[in-house]
């Protein structure tokens, strides 16, 4: 069988695939033709099924990158912008919005207690709690009560409605009594308040006046402000050392919740988390990369 040298080169290039010819005349051989014709219908080329393109190999390496460098991926991911800082807390502005604490605002200003509150809540980690009597509470005081007070007693009266620590409504139900206020006596002895809670209701007593604590005007750290319908008169201002029977009685019973200062301190502390959000993100990225790698390697095998 004679095959023309131009049809079949003597050596196959390494970059080409060998062709297996099967003798099958395409047409009737021409007379005196020196060539033999072969059909291309039976060409067999090497299969590509077991060959892995470079792009698929590189793709299979991507999950490995996620596993080895999860922190780098996280560091380069865009983060949400930090919230814009709010202005300083102002007890006067908070009360003015409610439009029913004009008398209390007046005394906060005259005694400079309001300025002291603003300075402490904006520069302290402890925070503060303020009990604000409404205008009706001052109007319901016996005639001449405020006029009988000297300048020092007016300061003590307003400071008596301020606690130098942040308390939530729930904290007040279990706080350890008596709770120290900003007011102090001539010898530095603190004026205290007593709180009792039952069935989601909290009463506060000065020893002379007892009243309920109503809605919170402000309840976010570092300043809590609660509304009162009565003015808390310190027992130190009077000769009586027992609560008045005309005032609302404090809740009693076995269900009254009492706690210790240690319990309240512990309640205010956030519980430590076993896994931080950043660790969770890194673990999630690593697991996702591992699953993707196993899937791709199985598909390419």
JSON list of N, CA and C in Angstrom, two decimals, residues 244-299:
[
{"chain": "A", "resi": 244, "resn": "UNK", "atom": "N", "xyz": [-45.24, 58.58, 106.78]},
{"chain": "A", "resi": 244, "resn": "UNK", "atom": "CA", "xyz": [-46.57, 59.09, 107.03]},
{"chain": "A", "resi": 244, "resn": "UNK", "atom": "C", "xyz": [-47.61, 58.07, 106.61]},
{"chain": "A", "resi": 245, "resn": "UNK", "atom": "N", "xyz": [-48.68, 57.95, 107.43]},
{"chain": "A", "resi": 245, "resn": "UNK", "atom": "CA", "xyz": [-49.72, 56.98, 107.11]},
{"chain": "A", "resi": 245, "resn": "UNK", "atom": "C", "xyz": [-50.60, 57.46, 105.98]},
{"chain": "A", "resi": 246, "resn": "UNK", "atom": "N", "xyz": [-50.53, 58.75, 105.62]},
{"chain": "A", "resi": 246, "resn": "UNK", "atom": "CA", "xyz": [-51.36, 59.28, 104.54]},
{"chain": "A", "resi": 246, "resn": "UNK", "atom": "C", "xyz": [-50.80, 58.91, 103.17]},
{"chain": "A", "resi": 247, "resn": "UNK", "atom": "N", "xyz": [-49.52, 58.54, 103.12]},
{"chain": "A", "resi": 247, "resn": "UNK", "atom": "CA", "xyz": [-48.91, 58.21, 101.85]},
{"chain": "A", "resi": 247, "resn": "UNK", "atom": "C", "xyz": [-49.27, 56.79, 101.45]},
{"chain": "A", "resi": 248, "resn": "UNK", "atom": "N", "xyz": [-49.05, 56.50, 100.19]},
{"chain": "A", "resi": 248, "resn": "UNK", "atom": "CA", "xyz": [-49.35, 55.16, 99.68]},
{"chain": "A", "resi": 248, "resn": "UNK", "atom": "C", "xyz": [-48.43, 54.15, 100.33]},
{"chain": "A", "resi": 249, "resn": "UNK", "atom": "N", "xyz": [-48.97, 53.03, 100.85]},
{"chain": "A", "resi": 249, "resn": "UNK", "atom": "CA", "xyz": [-48.13, 52.03, 101.51]},
{"chain": "A", "resi": 249, "resn": "UNK", "atom": "C", "xyz": [-47.25, 51.31, 100.49]},
{"chain": "A", "resi": 250, "resn": "UNK", "atom": "N", "xyz": [-46.11, 50.91, 100.97]},
{"chain": "A", "resi": 250, "resn": "UNK", "atom": "CA", "xyz": [-45.21, 50.16, 100.10]},
{"chain": "A", "resi": 250, "resn": "UNK", "atom": "C", "xyz": [-45.73, 48.74, 99.95]},
{"chain": "A", "resi": 251, "resn": "UNK", "atom": "N", "xyz": [-45.51, 48.09, 98.81]},
{"chain": "A", "resi": 251, "resn": "UNK", "atom": "CA", "xyz": [-45.95, 46.71, 98.62]},
{"chain": "A", "resi": 251, "resn": "UNK", "atom": "C", "xyz": [-45.30, 45.80, 99.64]},
{"chain": "A", "resi": 252, "resn": "UNK", "atom": "N", "xyz": [-46.07, 44.84, 100.12]},
{"chain": "A", "resi": 252, "resn": "UNK", "atom": "CA", "xyz": [-45.55, 43.90, 101.10]},
{"chain": "A", "resi": 252, "resn": "UNK", "atom": "C", "xyz": [-45.95, 42.50, 100.69]},
{"chain": "A", "resi": 253, "resn": "UNK", "atom": "N", "xyz": [-45.35, 41.52, 101.35]},
{"chain": "A", "resi": 253, "resn": "UNK", "atom": "CA", "xyz": [-45.68, 40.13, 101.04]},
{"chain": "A", "resi": 253, "resn": "UNK", "atom": "C", "xyz": [-44.42, 39.34, 100.82]},
{"chain": "A", "resi": 254, "resn": "UNK", "atom": "N", "xyz": [-44.60, 38.03, 100.74]},
{"chain": "A", "resi": 254, "resn": "UNK", "atom": "CA", "xyz": [-43.46, 37.15, 100.56]},
{"chain": "A", "resi": 254, "resn": "UNK", "atom": "C", "xyz": [-42.87, 37.25, 99.17]},
{"chain": "A", "resi": 255, "resn": "UNK", "atom": "N", "xyz": [-43.67, 37.78, 98.21]},
{"chain": "A", "resi": 255, "resn": "UNK", "atom": "CA", "xyz": [-43.19, 37.83, 96.83]},
{"chain": "A", "resi": 255, "resn": "UNK", "atom": "C", "xyz": [-42.32, 39.04, 96.57]},
{"chain": "A", "resi": 256, "resn": "UNK", "atom": "N", "xyz": [-42.13, 39.93, 97.59]},
{"chain": "A", "resi": 256, "resn": "UNK", "atom": "CA", "xyz": [-41.30, 41.11, 97.39]},
{"chain": "A", "resi": 256, "resn": "UNK", "atom": "C", "xyz": [-39.87, 40.67, 97.10]},
{"chain": "A", "resi": 257, "resn": "UNK", "atom": "N", "xyz": [-39.32, 41.25, 96.04]},
{"chain": "A", "resi": 257, "resn": "UNK", "atom": "CA", "xyz": [-37.97, 40.86, 95.62]},
{"chain": "A", "resi": 257, "resn": "UNK", "atom": "C", "xyz": [-36.96, 41.74, 96.32]},
{"chain": "A", "resi": 258, "resn": "UNK", "atom": "N", "xyz": [-35.98, 41.11, 96.92]},
{"chain": "A", "resi": 258, "resn": "UNK", "atom": "CA", "xyz": [-34.89, 41.84, 97.54]},
{"chain": "A", "resi": 258, "resn": "UNK", "atom": "C", "xyz": [-33.60, 41.25, 97.05]},
{"chain": "A", "resi": 259, "resn": "UNK", "atom": "N", "xyz": [-32.63, 42.13, 96.86]},
{"chain": "A", "resi": 259, "resn": "UNK", "atom": "CA", "xyz": [-31.35, 41.66, 96.36]},
{"chain": "A", "resi": 259, "resn": "UNK", "atom": "C", "xyz": [-30.23, 42.34, 97.11]},
{"chain": "A", "resi": 260, "resn": "UNK", "atom": "N", "xyz": [-29.03, 42.02, 96.72]},
{"chain": "A", "resi": 260, "resn": "UNK", "atom": "CA", "xyz": [-27.85, 42.62, 97.31]},
{"chain": "A", "resi": 260, "resn": "UNK", "atom": "C", "xyz": [-27.16, 43.46, 96.27]},
{"chain": "A", "resi": 261, "resn": "UNK", "atom": "N", "xyz": [-26.28, 44.33, 96.77]},
{"chain": "A", "resi": 261, "resn": "UNK", "atom": "CA", "xyz": [-25.54, 45.17, 95.83]},
{"chain": "A", "resi": 261, "resn": "UNK", "atom": "C", "xyz": [-24.65, 44.32, 94.95]},
{"chain": "A", "resi": 262, "resn": "UNK", "atom": "N", "xyz": [-24.14, 43.20, 95.47]},
{"chain": "A", "resi": 262, "resn": "UNK", "atom": "CA", "xyz": [-23.30, 42.32, 94.65]},
{"chain": "A", "resi": 262, "resn": "UNK", "atom": "C", "xyz": [-24.09, 41.72, 93.52]},
{"chain": "A", "resi": 263, "resn": "UNK", "atom": "N", "xyz": [-25.37, 41.36, 93.81]},
{"chain": "A", "resi": 263, "resn": "UNK", "atom": "CA", "xyz": [-26.20, 40.81, 92.75]},
{"chain": "A", "resi": 263, "resn": "UNK", "atom": "C", "xyz": [-26.45, 41.83, 91.66]},
{"chain": "A", "resi": 264, "resn": "UNK", "atom": "N", "xyz": [-26.70, 43.10, 92.05]},
{"chain": "A", "resi": 264, "resn": "UNK", "atom": "CA", "xyz": [-26.97, 44.12, 91.05]},
{"chain": "A", "resi": 264, "resn": "UNK", "atom": "C", "xyz": [-25.73, 44.42, 90.23]},
{"chain": "A", "resi": 265, "resn": "UNK", "atom": "N", "xyz": [-24.55, 44.44, 90.89]},
{"chain": "A", "resi": 265, "resn": "UNK", "atom": "CA", "xyz": [-23.33, 44.67, 90.14]},
{"chain": "A", "resi": 265, "resn": "UNK", "atom": "C", "xyz": [-23.11, 43.57, 89.14]},
{"chain": "A", "resi": 266, "resn": "UNK", "atom": "N", "xyz": [-23.38, 42.35, 89.55]},
{"chain": "A", "resi": 266, "resn": "UNK", "atom": "CA", "xyz": [-23.22, 41.22, 88.63]},
{"chain": "A", "resi": 266, "resn": "UNK", "atom": "C", "xyz": [-24.22, 41.28, 87.50]},
{"chain": "A", "resi": 267, "resn": "UNK", "atom": "N", "xyz": [-25.44, 41.75, 87.77]},
{"chain": "A", "resi": 267, "resn": "UNK", "atom": "CA", "xyz": [-26.46, 41.82, 86.73]},
{"chain": "A", "resi": 267, "resn": "UNK", "atom": "C", "xyz": [-26.11, 42.85, 85.68]},
{"chain": "A", "resi": 268, "resn": "UNK", "atom": "N", "xyz": [-25.39, 43.92, 86.08]},
{"chain": "A", "resi": 268, "resn": "UNK", "atom": "CA", "xyz": [-25.05, 44.96, 85.13]},
{"chain": "A", "resi": 268, "resn": "UNK", "atom": "C", "xyz": [-23.86, 44.60, 84.26]},
{"chain": "A", "resi": 269, "resn": "UNK", "atom": "N", "xyz": [-23.09, 43.59, 84.67]},
{"chain": "A", "resi": 269, "resn": "UNK", "atom": "CA", "xyz": [-21.92, 43.19, 83.89]},
{"chain": "A", "resi": 269, "resn": "UNK", "atom": "C", "xyz": [-22.33, 42.26, 82.77]},
{"chain": "A", "resi": 270, "resn": "UNK", "atom": "N", "xyz": [-21.86, 42.52, 81.53]},
{"chain": "A", "resi": 270, "resn": "UNK", "atom": "CA", "xyz": [-22.20, 41.63, 80.42]},
{"chain": "A", "resi": 270, "resn": "UNK", "atom": "C", "xyz": [-21.51, 40.30, 80.57]},
{"chain": "A", "resi": 271, "resn": "UNK", "atom": "N", "xyz": [-22.22, 39.23, 80.27]},
{"chain": "A", "resi": 271, "resn": "UNK", "atom": "CA", "xyz": [-21.65, 37.90, 80.35]},
{"chain": "A", "resi": 271, "resn": "UNK", "atom": "C", "xyz": [-20.66, 37.69, 79.22]},
{"chain": "A", "resi": 272, "resn": "UNK", "atom": "N", "xyz": [-19.49, 37.06, 79.50]},
{"chain": "A", "resi": 272, "resn": "UNK", "atom": "CA", "xyz": [-18.50, 36.85, 78.44]},
{"chain": "A", "resi": 272, "resn": "UNK", "atom": "C", "xyz": [-19.00, 35.86, 77.43]},
{"chain": "A", "resi": 273, "resn": "UNK", "atom": "N", "xyz": [-18.72, 36.14, 76.18]},
{"chain": "A", "resi": 273, "resn": "UNK", "atom": "CA", "xyz": [-19.13, 35.25, 75.09]},
{"chain": "A", "resi": 273, "resn": "UNK", "atom": "C", "xyz": [-18.04, 34.25, 74.81]},
{"chain": "A", "resi": 274, "resn": "UNK", "atom": "N", "xyz": [-18.41, 33.01, 74.55]},
{"chain": "A", "resi": 274, "resn": "UNK", "atom": "CA", "xyz": [-17.43, 31.97, 74.29]},
{"chain": "A", "resi": 274, "resn": "UNK", "atom": "C", "xyz": [-16.78, 32.14, 72.93]},
{"chain": "A", "resi": 275, "resn": "UNK", "atom": "N", "xyz": [-17.48, 32.67, 71.98]},
{"chain": "A", "resi": 275, "resn": "UNK", "atom": "CA", "xyz": [-16.95, 32.87, 70.64]},
{"chain": "A", "resi": 275, "resn": "UNK", "atom": "C", "xyz": [-17.31, 34.26, 70.18]},
{"chain": "A", "resi": 276, "resn": "UNK", "atom": "N", "xyz": [-16.29, 35.02, 69.77]},
{"chain": "A", "resi": 276, "resn": "UNK", "atom": "CA", "xyz": [-16.54, 36.37, 69.29]},
{"chain": "A", "resi": 276, "resn": "UNK", "atom": "C", "xyz": [-17.07, 36.32, 67.88]},
{"chain": "A", "resi": 277, "resn": "UNK", "atom": "N", "xyz": [-17.73, 37.41, 67.39]},
{"chain": "A", "resi": 277, "resn": "UNK", "atom": "CA", "xyz": [-18.23, 37.42, 66.01]},
{"chain": "A", "resi": 277, "resn": "UNK", "atom": "C", "xyz": [-17.14, 37.24, 64.98]},
{"chain": "A", "resi": 278, "resn": "UNK", "atom": "N", "xyz": [-15.93, 37.80, 65.25]},
{"chain": "A", "resi": 278, "resn": "UNK", "atom": "CA", "xyz": [-14.84, 37.64, 64.29]},
{"chain": "A", "resi": 278, "resn": "UNK", "atom": "C", "xyz": [-14.41, 36.19, 64.17]},
{"chain": "A", "resi": 279, "resn": "UNK", "atom": "N", "xyz": [-14.36, 35.48, 65.32]},
{"chain": "A", "resi": 279, "resn": "UNK", "atom": "CA", "xyz": [-14.01, 34.05, 65.26]},
{"chain": "A", "resi": 279, "resn": "UNK", "atom": "C", "xyz": [-15.05, 33.27, 64.50]},
{"chain": "A", "resi": 280, "resn": "UNK", "atom": "N", "xyz": [-16.31, 33.59, 64.68]},
{"chain": "A", "resi": 280, "resn": "UNK", "atom": "CA", "xyz": [-17.38, 32.88, 63.97]},
{"chain": "A", "resi": 280, "resn": "UNK", "atom": "C", "xyz": [-17.27, 33.08, 62.47]},
{"chain": "A", "resi": 281, "resn": "UNK", "atom": "N", "xyz": [-16.92, 34.31, 62.05]},
{"chain": "A", "resi": 281, "resn": "UNK", "atom": "CA", "xyz": [-16.77, 34.56, 60.62]},
{"chain": "A", "resi": 281, "resn": "UNK", "atom": "C", "xyz": [-15.63, 33.75, 60.03]},
{"chain": "A", "resi": 282, "resn": "UNK", "atom": "N", "xyz": [-14.50, 33.68, 60.76]},
{"chain": "A", "resi": 282, "resn": "UNK", "atom": "CA", "xyz": [-13.36, 32.92, 60.25]},
{"chain": "A", "resi": 282, "resn": "UNK", "atom": "C", "xyz": [-13.68, 31.44, 60.15]},
{"chain": "A", "resi": 283, "resn": "UNK", "atom": "N", "xyz": [-14.40, 30.92, 61.14]},
{"chain": "A", "resi": 283, "resn": "UNK", "atom": "CA", "xyz": [-14.77, 29.50, 61.11]},
{"chain": "A", "resi": 283, "resn": "UNK", "atom": "C", "xyz": [-15.71, 29.22, 59.95]},
{"chain": "A", "resi": 284, "resn": "UNK", "atom": "N", "xyz": [-16.67, 30.12, 59.72]},
{"chain": "A", "resi": 284, "resn": "UNK", "atom": "CA", "xyz": [-17.63, 29.92, 58.63]},
{"chain": "A", "resi": 284, "resn": "UNK", "atom": "C", "xyz": [-16.93, 29.94, 57.28]},
{"chain": "A", "resi": 285, "resn": "UNK", "atom": "N", "xyz": [-16.00, 30.88, 57.09]},
{"chain": "A", "resi": 285, "resn": "UNK", "atom": "CA", "xyz": [-15.28, 30.95, 55.81]},
{"chain": "A", "resi": 285, "resn": "UNK", "atom": "C", "xyz": [-14.44, 29.71, 55.60]},
{"chain": "A", "resi": 286, "resn": "UNK", "atom": "N", "xyz": [-13.79, 29.23, 56.67]},
{"chain": "A", "resi": 286, "resn": "UNK", "atom": "CA", "xyz": [-12.97, 28.03, 56.53]},
{"chain": "A", "resi": 286, "resn": "UNK", "atom": "C", "xyz": [-13.79, 26.81, 56.18]},
{"chain": "A", "resi": 287, "resn": "UNK", "atom": "N", "xyz": [-14.94, 26.62, 56.83]},
{"chain": "A", "resi": 287, "resn": "UNK", "atom": "CA", "xyz": [-15.80, 25.47, 56.54]},
{"chain": "A", "resi": 287, "resn": "UNK", "atom": "C", "xyz": [-16.34, 25.55, 55.12]},
{"chain": "A", "resi": 288, "resn": "UNK", "atom": "N", "xyz": [-16.75, 26.75, 54.68]},
{"chain": "A", "resi": 288, "resn": "UNK", "atom": "CA", "xyz": [-17.26, 26.91, 53.32]},
{"chain": "A", "resi": 288, "resn": "UNK", "atom": "C", "xyz": [-16.19, 26.58, 52.29]},
{"chain": "A", "resi": 289, "resn": "UNK", "atom": "N", "xyz": [-14.97, 27.04, 52.55]},
{"chain": "A", "resi": 289, "resn": "UNK", "atom": "CA", "xyz": [-13.90, 26.73, 51.62]},
{"chain": "A", "resi": 289, "resn": "UNK", "atom": "C", "xyz": [-13.59, 25.25, 51.55]},
{"chain": "A", "resi": 290, "resn": "UNK", "atom": "N", "xyz": [-13.63, 24.57, 52.72]},
{"chain": "A", "resi": 290, "resn": "UNK", "atom": "CA", "xyz": [-13.35, 23.14, 52.74]},
{"chain": "A", "resi": 290, "resn": "UNK", "atom": "C", "xyz": [-14.40, 22.35, 51.97]},
{"chain": "A", "resi": 291, "resn": "UNK", "atom": "N", "xyz": [-15.68, 22.72, 52.17]},
{"chain": "A", "resi": 291, "resn": "UNK", "atom": "CA", "xyz": [-16.76, 22.02, 51.46]},
{"chain": "A", "resi": 291, "resn": "UNK", "atom": "C", "xyz": [-16.66, 22.24, 49.96]},
{"chain": "A", "resi": 292, "resn": "UNK", "atom": "N", "xyz": [-16.34, 23.48, 49.56]},
{"chain": "A", "resi": 292, "resn": "UNK", "atom": "CA", "xyz": [-16.22, 23.77, 48.13]},
{"chain": "A", "resi": 292, "resn": "UNK", "atom": "C", "xyz": [-15.06, 23.00, 47.51]},
{"chain": "A", "resi": 293, "resn": "UNK", "atom": "N", "xyz": [-13.96, 22.92, 48.25]},
{"chain": "A", "resi": 293, "resn": "UNK", "atom": "CA", "xyz": [-12.81, 22.18, 47.72]},
{"chain": "A", "resi": 293, "resn": "UNK", "atom": "C", "xyz": [-13.11, 20.71, 47.53]},
{"chain": "A", "resi": 294, "resn": "UNK", "atom": "N", "xyz": [-13.77, 20.09, 48.51]},
{"chain": "A", "resi": 294, "resn": "UNK", "atom": "CA", "xyz": [-14.10, 18.66, 48.38]},
{"chain": "A", "resi": 294, "resn": "UNK", "atom": "C", "xyz": [-15.03, 18.44, 47.20]},
{"chain": "A", "resi": 295, "resn": "UNK", "atom": "N", "xyz": [-16.01, 19.34, 47.02]},
{"chain": "A", "resi": 295, "resn": "UNK", "atom": "CA", "xyz": [-16.98, 19.20, 45.91]},
{"chain": "A", "resi": 295, "resn": "UNK", "atom": "C", "xyz": [-16.28, 19.30, 44.56]},
{"chain": "A", "resi": 296, "resn": "UNK", "atom": "N", "xyz": [-15.40, 20.30, 44.42]},
{"chain": "A", "resi": 296, "resn": "UNK", "atom": "CA", "xyz": [-14.72, 20.50, 43.13]},
{"chain": "A", "resi": 296, "resn": "UNK", "atom": "C", "xyz": [-13.74, 19.36, 42.83]},
{"chain": "A", "resi": 297, "resn": "UNK", "atom": "N", "xyz": [-13.01, 18.91, 43.84]},
{"chain": "A", "resi": 297, "resn": "UNK", "atom": "CA", "xyz": [-12.07, 17.83, 43.61]},
{"chain": "A", "resi": 297, "resn": "UNK", "atom": "C", "xyz": [-12.78, 16.54, 43.23]},
{"chain": "A", "resi": 298, "resn": "UNK", "atom": "N", "xyz": [-13.98, 16.35, 43.85]},
{"chain": "A", "resi": 298, "resn": "UNK", "atom": "CA", "xyz": [-14.75, 15.15, 43.48]},
{"chain": "A", "resi": 298, "resn": "UNK", "atom": "C", "xyz": [-15.28, 15.24, 42.06]},
{"chain": "A", "resi": 299, "resn": "UNK", "atom": "N", "xyz": [-15.66, 16.44, 41.63]},
{"chain": "A", "resi": 299, "resn": "UNK", "atom": "CA", "xyz": [-16.18, 16.59, 40.28]},
{"chain": "A", "resi": 299, "resn": "UNK", "atom": "C", "xyz": [-15.09, 16.45, 39.24]}
]
